[in-house]
Structure formats: structure tokens, C-alpha cells
Coordinates of N, CA and C in Angstrom, one line a residue:
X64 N 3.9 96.0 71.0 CA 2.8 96.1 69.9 C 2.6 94.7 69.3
X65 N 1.3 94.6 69.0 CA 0.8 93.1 68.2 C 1.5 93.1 67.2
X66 N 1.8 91.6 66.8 CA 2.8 91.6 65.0 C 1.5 92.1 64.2
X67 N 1.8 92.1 62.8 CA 1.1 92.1 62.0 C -0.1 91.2 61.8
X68 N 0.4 90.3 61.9 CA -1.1 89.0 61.6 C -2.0 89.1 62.5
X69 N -1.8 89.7 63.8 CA -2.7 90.1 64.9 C -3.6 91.3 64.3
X70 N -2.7 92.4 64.3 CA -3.4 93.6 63.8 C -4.4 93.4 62.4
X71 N -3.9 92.6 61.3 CA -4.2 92.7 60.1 C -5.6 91.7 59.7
X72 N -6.8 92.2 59.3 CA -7.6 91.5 58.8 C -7.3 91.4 57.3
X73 N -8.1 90.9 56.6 CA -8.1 91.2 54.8 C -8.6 92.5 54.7
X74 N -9.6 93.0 55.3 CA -10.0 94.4 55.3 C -8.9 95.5 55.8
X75 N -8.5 95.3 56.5 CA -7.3 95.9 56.9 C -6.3 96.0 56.3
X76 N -6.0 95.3 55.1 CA -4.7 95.2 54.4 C -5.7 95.9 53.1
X77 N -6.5 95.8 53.2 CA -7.3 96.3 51.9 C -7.4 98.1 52.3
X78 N -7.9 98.3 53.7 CA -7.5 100.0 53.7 C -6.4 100.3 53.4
X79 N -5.0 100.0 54.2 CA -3.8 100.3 54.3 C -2.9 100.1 52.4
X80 N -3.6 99.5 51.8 CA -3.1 99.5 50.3 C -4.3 100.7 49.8
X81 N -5.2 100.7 50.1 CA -5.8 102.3 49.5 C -4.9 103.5 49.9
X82 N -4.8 103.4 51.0 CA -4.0 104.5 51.6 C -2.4 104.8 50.8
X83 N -2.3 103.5 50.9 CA -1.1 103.7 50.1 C -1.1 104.4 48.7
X84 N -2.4 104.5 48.1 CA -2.5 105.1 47.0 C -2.5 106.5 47.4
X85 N -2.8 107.3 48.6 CA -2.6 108.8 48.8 C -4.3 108.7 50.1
X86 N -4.0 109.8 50.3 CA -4.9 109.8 51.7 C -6.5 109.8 51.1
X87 N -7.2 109.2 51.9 CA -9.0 109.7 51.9 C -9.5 109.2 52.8
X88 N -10.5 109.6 52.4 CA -11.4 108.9 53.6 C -12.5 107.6 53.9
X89 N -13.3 107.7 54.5 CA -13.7 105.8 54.3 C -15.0 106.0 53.5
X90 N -15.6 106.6 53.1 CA -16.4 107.1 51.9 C -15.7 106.3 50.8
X91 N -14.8 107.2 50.5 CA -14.0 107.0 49.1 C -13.8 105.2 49.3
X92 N -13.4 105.1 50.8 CA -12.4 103.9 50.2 C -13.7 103.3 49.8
X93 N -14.8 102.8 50.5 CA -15.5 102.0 50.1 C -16.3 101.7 48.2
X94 N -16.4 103.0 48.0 CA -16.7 103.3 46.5 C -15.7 102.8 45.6
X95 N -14.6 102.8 46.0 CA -13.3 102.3 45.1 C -13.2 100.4 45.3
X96 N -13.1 100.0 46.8 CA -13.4 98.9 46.8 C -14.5 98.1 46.0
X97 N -15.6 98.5 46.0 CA -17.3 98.2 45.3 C -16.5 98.5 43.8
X98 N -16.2 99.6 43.3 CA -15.8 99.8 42.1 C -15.1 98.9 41.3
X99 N -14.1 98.1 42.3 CA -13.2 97.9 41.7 C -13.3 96.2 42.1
X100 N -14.3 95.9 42.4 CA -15.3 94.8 42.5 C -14.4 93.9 43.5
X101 N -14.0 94.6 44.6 CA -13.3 93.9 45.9 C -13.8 92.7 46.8
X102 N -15.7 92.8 45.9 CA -16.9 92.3 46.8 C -16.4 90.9 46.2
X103 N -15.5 90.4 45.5 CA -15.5 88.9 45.3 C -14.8 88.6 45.9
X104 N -13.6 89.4 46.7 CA -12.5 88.8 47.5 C -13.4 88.6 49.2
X105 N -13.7 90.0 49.5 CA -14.3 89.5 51.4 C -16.0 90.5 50.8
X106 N -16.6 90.5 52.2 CA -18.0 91.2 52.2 C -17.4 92.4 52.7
X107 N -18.1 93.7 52.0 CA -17.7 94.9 52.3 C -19.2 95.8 52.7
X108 N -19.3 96.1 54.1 CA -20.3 96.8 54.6 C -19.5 98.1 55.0
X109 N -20.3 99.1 55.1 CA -20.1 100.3 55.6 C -19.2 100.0 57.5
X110 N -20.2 99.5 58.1 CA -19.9 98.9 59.4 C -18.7 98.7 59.5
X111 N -18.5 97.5 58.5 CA -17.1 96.1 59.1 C -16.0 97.6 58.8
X112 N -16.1 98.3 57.5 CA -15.3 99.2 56.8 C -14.4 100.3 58.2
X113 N -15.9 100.8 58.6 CA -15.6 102.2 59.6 C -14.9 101.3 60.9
X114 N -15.2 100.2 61.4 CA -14.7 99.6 62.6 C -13.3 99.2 62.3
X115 N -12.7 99.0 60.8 CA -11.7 98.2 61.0 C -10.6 99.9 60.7
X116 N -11.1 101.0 60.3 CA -10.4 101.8 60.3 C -10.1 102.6 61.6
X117 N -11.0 102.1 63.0 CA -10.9 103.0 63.6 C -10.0 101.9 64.3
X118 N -9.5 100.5 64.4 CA -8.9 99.4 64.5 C -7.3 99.8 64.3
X119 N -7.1 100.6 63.0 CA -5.8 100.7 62.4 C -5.3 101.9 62.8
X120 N -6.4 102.8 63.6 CA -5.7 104.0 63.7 C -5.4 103.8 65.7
X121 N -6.1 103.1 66.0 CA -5.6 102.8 67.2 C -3.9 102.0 67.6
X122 N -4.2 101.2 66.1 CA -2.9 100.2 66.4 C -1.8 101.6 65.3
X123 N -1.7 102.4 65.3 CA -1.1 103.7 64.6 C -0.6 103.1 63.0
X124 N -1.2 102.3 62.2 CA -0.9 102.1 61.1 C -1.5 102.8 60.2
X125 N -2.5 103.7 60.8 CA -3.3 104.7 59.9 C -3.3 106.0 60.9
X126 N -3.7 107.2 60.4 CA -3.6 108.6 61.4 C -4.7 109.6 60.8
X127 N -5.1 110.0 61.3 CA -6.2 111.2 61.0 C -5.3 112.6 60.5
X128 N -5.5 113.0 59.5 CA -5.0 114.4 59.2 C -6.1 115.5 58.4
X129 N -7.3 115.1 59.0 CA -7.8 116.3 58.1 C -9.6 115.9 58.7
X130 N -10.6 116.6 58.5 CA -11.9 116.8 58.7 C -12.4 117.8 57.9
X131 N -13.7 117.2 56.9 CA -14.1 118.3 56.2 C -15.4 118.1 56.0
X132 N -16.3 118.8 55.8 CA -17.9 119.1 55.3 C -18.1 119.8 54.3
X133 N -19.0 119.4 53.6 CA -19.3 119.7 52.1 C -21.1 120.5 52.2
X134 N -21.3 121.1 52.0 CA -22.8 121.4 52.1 C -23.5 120.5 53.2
X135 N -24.8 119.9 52.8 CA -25.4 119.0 53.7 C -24.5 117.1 54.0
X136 N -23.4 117.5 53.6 CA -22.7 115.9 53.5 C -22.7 116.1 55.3
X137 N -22.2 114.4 55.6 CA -21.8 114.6 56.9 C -20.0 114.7 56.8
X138 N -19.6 114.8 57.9 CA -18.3 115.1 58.5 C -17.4 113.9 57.7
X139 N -16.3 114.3 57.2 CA -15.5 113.0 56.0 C -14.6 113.1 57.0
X140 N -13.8 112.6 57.7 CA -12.5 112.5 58.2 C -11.2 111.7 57.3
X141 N -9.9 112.3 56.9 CA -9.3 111.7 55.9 C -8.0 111.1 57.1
X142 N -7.8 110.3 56.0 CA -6.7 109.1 57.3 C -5.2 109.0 56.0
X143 N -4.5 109.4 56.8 CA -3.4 108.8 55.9 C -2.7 107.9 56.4
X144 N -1.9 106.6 55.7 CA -0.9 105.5 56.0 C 0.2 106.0 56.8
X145 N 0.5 105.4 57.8 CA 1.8 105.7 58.6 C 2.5 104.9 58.0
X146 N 4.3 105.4 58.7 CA 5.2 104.4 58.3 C 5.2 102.8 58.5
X147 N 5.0 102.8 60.0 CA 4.3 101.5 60.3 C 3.3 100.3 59.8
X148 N 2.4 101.4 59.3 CA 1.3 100.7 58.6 C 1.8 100.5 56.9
X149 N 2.8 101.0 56.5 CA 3.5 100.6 55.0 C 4.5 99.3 55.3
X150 N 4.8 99.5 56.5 CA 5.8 98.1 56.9 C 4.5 96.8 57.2
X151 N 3.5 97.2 57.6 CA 3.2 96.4 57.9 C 2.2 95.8 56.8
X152 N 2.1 96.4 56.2 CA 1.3 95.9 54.5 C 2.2 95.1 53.8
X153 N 3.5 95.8 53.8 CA 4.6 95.0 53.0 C 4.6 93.7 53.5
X154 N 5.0 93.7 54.9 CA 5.1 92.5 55.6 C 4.1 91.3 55.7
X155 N 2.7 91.3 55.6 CA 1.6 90.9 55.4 C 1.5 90.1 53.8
X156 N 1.9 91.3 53.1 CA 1.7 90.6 51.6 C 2.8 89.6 51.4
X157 N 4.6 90.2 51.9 CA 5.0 89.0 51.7 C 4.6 87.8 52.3
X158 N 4.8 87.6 53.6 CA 3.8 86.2 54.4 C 2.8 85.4 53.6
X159 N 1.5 86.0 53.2 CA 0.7 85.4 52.3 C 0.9 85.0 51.4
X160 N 1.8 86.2 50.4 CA 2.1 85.1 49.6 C 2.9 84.2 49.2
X161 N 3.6 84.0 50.3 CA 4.6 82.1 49.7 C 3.6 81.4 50.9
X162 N 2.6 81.5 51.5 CA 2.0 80.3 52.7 C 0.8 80.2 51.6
X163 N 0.7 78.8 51.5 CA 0.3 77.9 50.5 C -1.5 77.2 51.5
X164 N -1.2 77.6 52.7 CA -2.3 76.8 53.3 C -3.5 77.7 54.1
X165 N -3.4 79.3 53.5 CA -4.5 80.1 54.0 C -4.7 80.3 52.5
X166 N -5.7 79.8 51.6 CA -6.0 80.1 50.2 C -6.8 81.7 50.5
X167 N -7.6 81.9 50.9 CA -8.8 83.1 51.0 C -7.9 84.4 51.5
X168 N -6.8 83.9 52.6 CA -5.8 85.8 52.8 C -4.8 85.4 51.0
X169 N -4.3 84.5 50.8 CA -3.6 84.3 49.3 C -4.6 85.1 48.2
X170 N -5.3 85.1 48.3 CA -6.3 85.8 47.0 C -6.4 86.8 47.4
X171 N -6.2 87.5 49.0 CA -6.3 89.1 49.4 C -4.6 89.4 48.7
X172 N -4.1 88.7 49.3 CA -2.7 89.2 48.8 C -2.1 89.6 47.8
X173 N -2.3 88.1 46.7 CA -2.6 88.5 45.1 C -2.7 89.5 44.6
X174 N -4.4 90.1 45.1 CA -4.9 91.1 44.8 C -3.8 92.2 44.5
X175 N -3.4 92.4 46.0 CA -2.3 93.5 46.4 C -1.1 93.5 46.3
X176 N -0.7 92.5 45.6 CA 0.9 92.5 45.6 C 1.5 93.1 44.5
X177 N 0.8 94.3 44.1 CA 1.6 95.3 43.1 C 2.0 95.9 44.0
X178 N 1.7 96.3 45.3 CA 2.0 96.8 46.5 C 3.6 96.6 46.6
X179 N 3.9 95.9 46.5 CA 5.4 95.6 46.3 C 5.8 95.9 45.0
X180 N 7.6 95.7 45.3 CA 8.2 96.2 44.0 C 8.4 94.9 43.2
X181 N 8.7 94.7 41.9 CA 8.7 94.1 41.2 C 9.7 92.8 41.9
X182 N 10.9 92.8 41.8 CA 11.6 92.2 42.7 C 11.5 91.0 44.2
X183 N 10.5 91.9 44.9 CA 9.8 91.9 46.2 C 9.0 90.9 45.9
X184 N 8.1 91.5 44.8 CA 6.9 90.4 44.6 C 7.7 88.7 43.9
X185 N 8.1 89.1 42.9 CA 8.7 87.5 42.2 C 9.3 87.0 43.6
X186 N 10.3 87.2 44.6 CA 11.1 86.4 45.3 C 10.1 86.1 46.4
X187 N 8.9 86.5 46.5 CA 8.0 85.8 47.4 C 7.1 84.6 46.8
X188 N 6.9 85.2 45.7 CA 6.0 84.1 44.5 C 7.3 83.0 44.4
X189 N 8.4 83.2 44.0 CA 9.4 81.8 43.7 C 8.9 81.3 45.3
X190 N 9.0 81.5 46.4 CA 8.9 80.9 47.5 C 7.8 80.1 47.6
X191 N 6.5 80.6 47.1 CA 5.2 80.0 47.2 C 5.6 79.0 46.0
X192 N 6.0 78.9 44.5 CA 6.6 78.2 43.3 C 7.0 76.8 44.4
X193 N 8.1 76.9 45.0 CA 8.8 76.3 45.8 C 8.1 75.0 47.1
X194 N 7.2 75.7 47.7 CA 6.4 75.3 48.6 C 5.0 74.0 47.6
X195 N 4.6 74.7 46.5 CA 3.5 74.1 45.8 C 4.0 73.0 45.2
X196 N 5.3 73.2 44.3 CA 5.9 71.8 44.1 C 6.0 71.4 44.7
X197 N 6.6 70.7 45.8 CA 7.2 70.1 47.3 C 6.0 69.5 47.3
X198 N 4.7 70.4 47.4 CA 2.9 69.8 48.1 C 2.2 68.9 46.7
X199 N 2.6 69.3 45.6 CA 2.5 68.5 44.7 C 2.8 67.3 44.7
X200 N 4.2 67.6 44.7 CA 5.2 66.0 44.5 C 4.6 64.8 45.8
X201 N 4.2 65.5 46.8 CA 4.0 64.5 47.9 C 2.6 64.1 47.7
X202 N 1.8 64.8 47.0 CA 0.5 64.3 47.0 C 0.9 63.1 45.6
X203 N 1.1 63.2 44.6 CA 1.9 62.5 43.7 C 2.2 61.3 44.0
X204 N 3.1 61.5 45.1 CA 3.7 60.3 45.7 C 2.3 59.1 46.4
X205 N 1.6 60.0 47.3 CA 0.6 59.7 48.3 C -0.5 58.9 47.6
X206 N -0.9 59.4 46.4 CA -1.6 58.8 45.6 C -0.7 57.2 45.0
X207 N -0.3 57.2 44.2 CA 0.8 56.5 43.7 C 0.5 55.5 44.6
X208 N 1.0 55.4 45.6 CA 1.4 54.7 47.3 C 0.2 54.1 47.1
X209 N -1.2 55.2 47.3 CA -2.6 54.6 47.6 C -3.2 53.5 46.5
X210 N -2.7 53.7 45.5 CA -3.3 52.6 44.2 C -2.2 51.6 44.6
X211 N -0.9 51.5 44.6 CA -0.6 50.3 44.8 C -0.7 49.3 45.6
X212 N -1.3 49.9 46.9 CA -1.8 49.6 47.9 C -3.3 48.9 47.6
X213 N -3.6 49.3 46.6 CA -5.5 48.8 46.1 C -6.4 49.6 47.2
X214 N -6.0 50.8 47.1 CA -7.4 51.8 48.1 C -8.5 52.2 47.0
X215 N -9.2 51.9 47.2 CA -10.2 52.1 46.5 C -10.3 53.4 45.6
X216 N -10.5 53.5 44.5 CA -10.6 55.0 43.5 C -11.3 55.7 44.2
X217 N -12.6 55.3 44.7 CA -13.8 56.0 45.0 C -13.6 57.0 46.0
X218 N -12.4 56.6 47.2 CA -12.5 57.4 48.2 C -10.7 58.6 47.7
X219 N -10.5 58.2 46.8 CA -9.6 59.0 46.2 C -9.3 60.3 45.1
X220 N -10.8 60.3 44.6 CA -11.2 61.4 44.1 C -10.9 62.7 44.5
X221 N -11.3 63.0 46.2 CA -10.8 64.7 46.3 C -9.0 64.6 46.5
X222 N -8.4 63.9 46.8 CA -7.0 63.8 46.5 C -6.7 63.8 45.1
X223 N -7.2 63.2 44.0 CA -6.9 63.8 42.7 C -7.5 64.9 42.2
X224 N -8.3 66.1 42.7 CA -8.8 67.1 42.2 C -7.6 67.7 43.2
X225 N -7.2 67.8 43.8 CA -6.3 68.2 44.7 C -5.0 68.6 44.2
X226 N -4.8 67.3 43.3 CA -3.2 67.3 42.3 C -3.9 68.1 41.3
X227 N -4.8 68.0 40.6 CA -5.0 68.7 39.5 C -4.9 70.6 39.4
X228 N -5.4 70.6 40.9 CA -5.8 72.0 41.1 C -3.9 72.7 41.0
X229 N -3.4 71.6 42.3 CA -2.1 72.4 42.5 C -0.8 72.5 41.0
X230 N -1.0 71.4 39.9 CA -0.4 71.3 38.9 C -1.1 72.7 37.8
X231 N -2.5 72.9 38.1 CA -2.9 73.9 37.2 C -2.3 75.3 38.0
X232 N -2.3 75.8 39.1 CA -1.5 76.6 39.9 C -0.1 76.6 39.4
X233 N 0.4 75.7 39.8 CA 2.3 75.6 39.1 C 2.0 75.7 37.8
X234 N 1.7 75.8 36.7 CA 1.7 76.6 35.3 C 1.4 77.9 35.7
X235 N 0.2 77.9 36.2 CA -0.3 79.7 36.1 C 0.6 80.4 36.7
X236 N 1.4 80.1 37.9 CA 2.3 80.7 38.2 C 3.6 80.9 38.0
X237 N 4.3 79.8 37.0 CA 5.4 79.6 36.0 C 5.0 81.2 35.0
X238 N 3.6 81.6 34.5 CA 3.6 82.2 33.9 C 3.1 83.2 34.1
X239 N 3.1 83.8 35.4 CA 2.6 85.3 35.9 C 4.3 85.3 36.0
X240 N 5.1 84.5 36.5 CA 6.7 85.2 37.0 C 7.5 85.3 35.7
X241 N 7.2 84.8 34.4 CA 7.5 84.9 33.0 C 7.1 86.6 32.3
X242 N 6.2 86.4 32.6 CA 5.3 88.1 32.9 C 6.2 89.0 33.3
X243 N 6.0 88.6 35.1 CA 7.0 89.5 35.9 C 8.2 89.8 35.7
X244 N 9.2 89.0 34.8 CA 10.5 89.0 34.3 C 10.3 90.2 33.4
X245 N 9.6 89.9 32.6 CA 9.7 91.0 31.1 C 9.5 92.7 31.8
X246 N 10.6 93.2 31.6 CA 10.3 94.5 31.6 C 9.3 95.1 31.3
X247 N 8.6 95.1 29.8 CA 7.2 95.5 29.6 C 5.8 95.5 30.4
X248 N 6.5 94.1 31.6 CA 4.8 94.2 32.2 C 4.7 94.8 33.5
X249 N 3.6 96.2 33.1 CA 3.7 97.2 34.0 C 3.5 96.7 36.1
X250 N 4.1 96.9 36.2 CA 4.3 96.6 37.7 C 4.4 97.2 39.1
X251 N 4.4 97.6 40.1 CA 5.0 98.3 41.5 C 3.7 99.2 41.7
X252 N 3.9 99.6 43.3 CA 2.9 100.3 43.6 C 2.4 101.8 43.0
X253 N 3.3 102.3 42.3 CA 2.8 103.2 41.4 C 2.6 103.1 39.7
X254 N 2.8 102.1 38.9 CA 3.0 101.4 38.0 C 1.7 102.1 37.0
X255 N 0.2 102.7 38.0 CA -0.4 102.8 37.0 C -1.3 104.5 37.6
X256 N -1.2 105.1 38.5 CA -1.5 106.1 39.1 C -1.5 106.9 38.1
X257 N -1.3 107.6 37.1 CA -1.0 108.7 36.5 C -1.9 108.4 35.4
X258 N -2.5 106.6 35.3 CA -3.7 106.6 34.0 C -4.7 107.6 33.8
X259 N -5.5 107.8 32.9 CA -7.1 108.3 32.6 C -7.7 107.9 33.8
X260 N -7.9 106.1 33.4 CA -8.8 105.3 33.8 C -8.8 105.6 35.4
X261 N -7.6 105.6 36.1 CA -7.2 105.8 37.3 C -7.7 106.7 37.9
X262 N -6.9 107.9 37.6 CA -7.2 109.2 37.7 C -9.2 109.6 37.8
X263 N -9.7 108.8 36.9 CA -11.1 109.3 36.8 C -12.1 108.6 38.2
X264 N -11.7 107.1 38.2 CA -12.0 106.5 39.3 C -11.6 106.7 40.4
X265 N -10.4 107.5 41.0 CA -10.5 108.2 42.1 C -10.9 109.6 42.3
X266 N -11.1 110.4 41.2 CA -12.2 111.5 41.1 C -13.8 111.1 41.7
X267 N -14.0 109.7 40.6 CA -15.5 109.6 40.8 C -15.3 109.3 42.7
X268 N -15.1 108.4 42.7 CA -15.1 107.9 44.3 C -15.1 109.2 44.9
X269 N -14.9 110.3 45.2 CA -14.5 111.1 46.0 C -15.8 112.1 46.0
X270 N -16.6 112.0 45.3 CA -17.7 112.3 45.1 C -19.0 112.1 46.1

């Protein structure tokens, strides 16, 4: 079988974490995606949606358990998460997030890394902590190097937005895992399932 990064698109890690929320079908998922304004992370068409789920059930990370019709609706087919496909979500989100040099799957991952358990998530985040200093300090250095050297400022600019970006990153992430420490901040893949808010937006979606 393909590893994960073969099988897994962003869209793909985006079904398999709905699923993880309890079974439905690709109706729902897409309403909940649009709802939950997924449209800033990738482009979400009906198309890309239905192709990548019939994608996951081939590679058995997703399974068909159910077909149903509603008056004039058409045919919903509901898919539930296999075991495989929970390993392979897990596995996906940790990967992304400590690799520091695919920014666009890092922002899918983000997204999803309540998906993991509290634990799971910080010791992959220290990893990425770990990697971004290291890429700091060397740009740090590289600059440094380049002015002593008299390289011109002018051609040095996207290397200092560069440091700026990754030092504003190392705070924000000093303080999502300050967060993550405190007990109080609600966390894990079921962390908020049993809300109103929750509960109402997977009603509506199912509609």
C-alpha cells in the first residue's frame, strides 16, 4: 500500500478529520467545510470533493456503510473512517506539523491538529519550535555575514522579511504551547462535540 503522503491530499486529510467527527456523507461534508470557512485553507468544489472521496475509499481509509433517499433528494451514500484512515490522519498531521518547508499542508494541518491528543499535538509543535529556531539563527547568521561582507541592502530585503516572519512565528508559537500547557484550554479530538454551537451546525449541514 502507498504511505500516507502518497494517498493524502489537503482535501483528503480534510474528509478523513470530518469523518472522524462520526459518519456522513459528502453533502454534509462539504456544507460543514463552506460553513466553517475551509475555503481559505484549499478550493472546495463539489467535483474535487466527490473524486477525492471515492480516492480514500479505494485506498480503504474511508468505507461505505449506508445509502439513503429522502423524498425527491438524490441517493446520499454515508462513508465512515476506517482504522487505517485514523492512522493515517494522525500520521499526516504529525509530519506537517514539525516540517517547516511545506507552509500551505502546515496551515491544513494547523487547522486539524485538535485531531490529536493534547500531548501528540505539543511534542510535534516543540519539533517544528525546534526546526524554526535552528532556520532562524542561520538566516541571522547569513544576513550578519552578508552586511559584513558589504552586499548591498537592496538585494537583502526578502531575506529580512524572512527573519521577521520566522521570529514573529517563534512567539506565536511559544504561545499557542503556553496555551496548550494550561489545562483550561479546551483541546483533543472531541474537546468540543457535545457544544450547542456544534451540535446545531452538524444538524444544519445534514439538511
Amino acid at each position: 500500500m502507498k504511505s500516507s503522503r502518497d494517498q493524502l491530499t489537503p482535501m483528503g486529510v480534510m474528509v478523513l478529520a470530518l469523518l472522524r467527527e462520526g459518519d456522513m456523507h459528502p453533502y454534509e461534508m462539504v456544507r460543514l467545510m463552506r460553513g466553517r470557512r475551509d475555503d481559505r485553507l484549499l478550493t472546495i468544489t463539489n467535483g474535487t470533493l466527490y473524486h477525492t472521496v471515492a480516492r480514500l475509499q479505494r485506498a480503504e481509509l474511508i468505507a461505505e456503510v449506508g445509502v439513503e433517499r429522502e423524498g425527491n433528494r438524490p441517493e446520499r451514500t454515508t462513508y465512515t473512517l476506517t482504522r487505517s484512515g485514523a492512522e493515517n490522519l494522525v500520521g499526516w498531521l504529525r509530519r506537517e506539523l514539525t516540517s517547516i518547508d511545506r507552509p500551505s499542508d502546515f496551515r491544513i494541518a494547523l487547522a486539524e491538529a485538535h485531531n490529536l491528543e493534547r500531548d501528540d499535538a505539543m511534542q510535534s509543535l516543540r519539533i517544528r519550535r525546534a526546526a524554526l529556531a535552528d532556520a532562524c539563527a542561520q538566516l541571522s547568521d547569513g544576513l550578519r555575514d552578508a552586511r559584513e561582507k558589504s552586499v548591498p541592502e537592496q538585494v537583502l530585503v526578502e531575506f529580512e522579511r524572512q527573519e521577521v516572519l520566522l521570529d514573529a512565528e517563534l512567539r506565536w508559537l511559544d504561545s499557542l504551547l503556553s496555551r496548550l500547557e494550561a489545562a483550561a484550554f479546551p483541546w483533543g479530538p472531541h474537546a468540543f462535540e457535545n457544544t450547542d454551537r456544534y451540535l446545531a451546525q452538524r444538524k444544519a449541514a445534514q439538511q
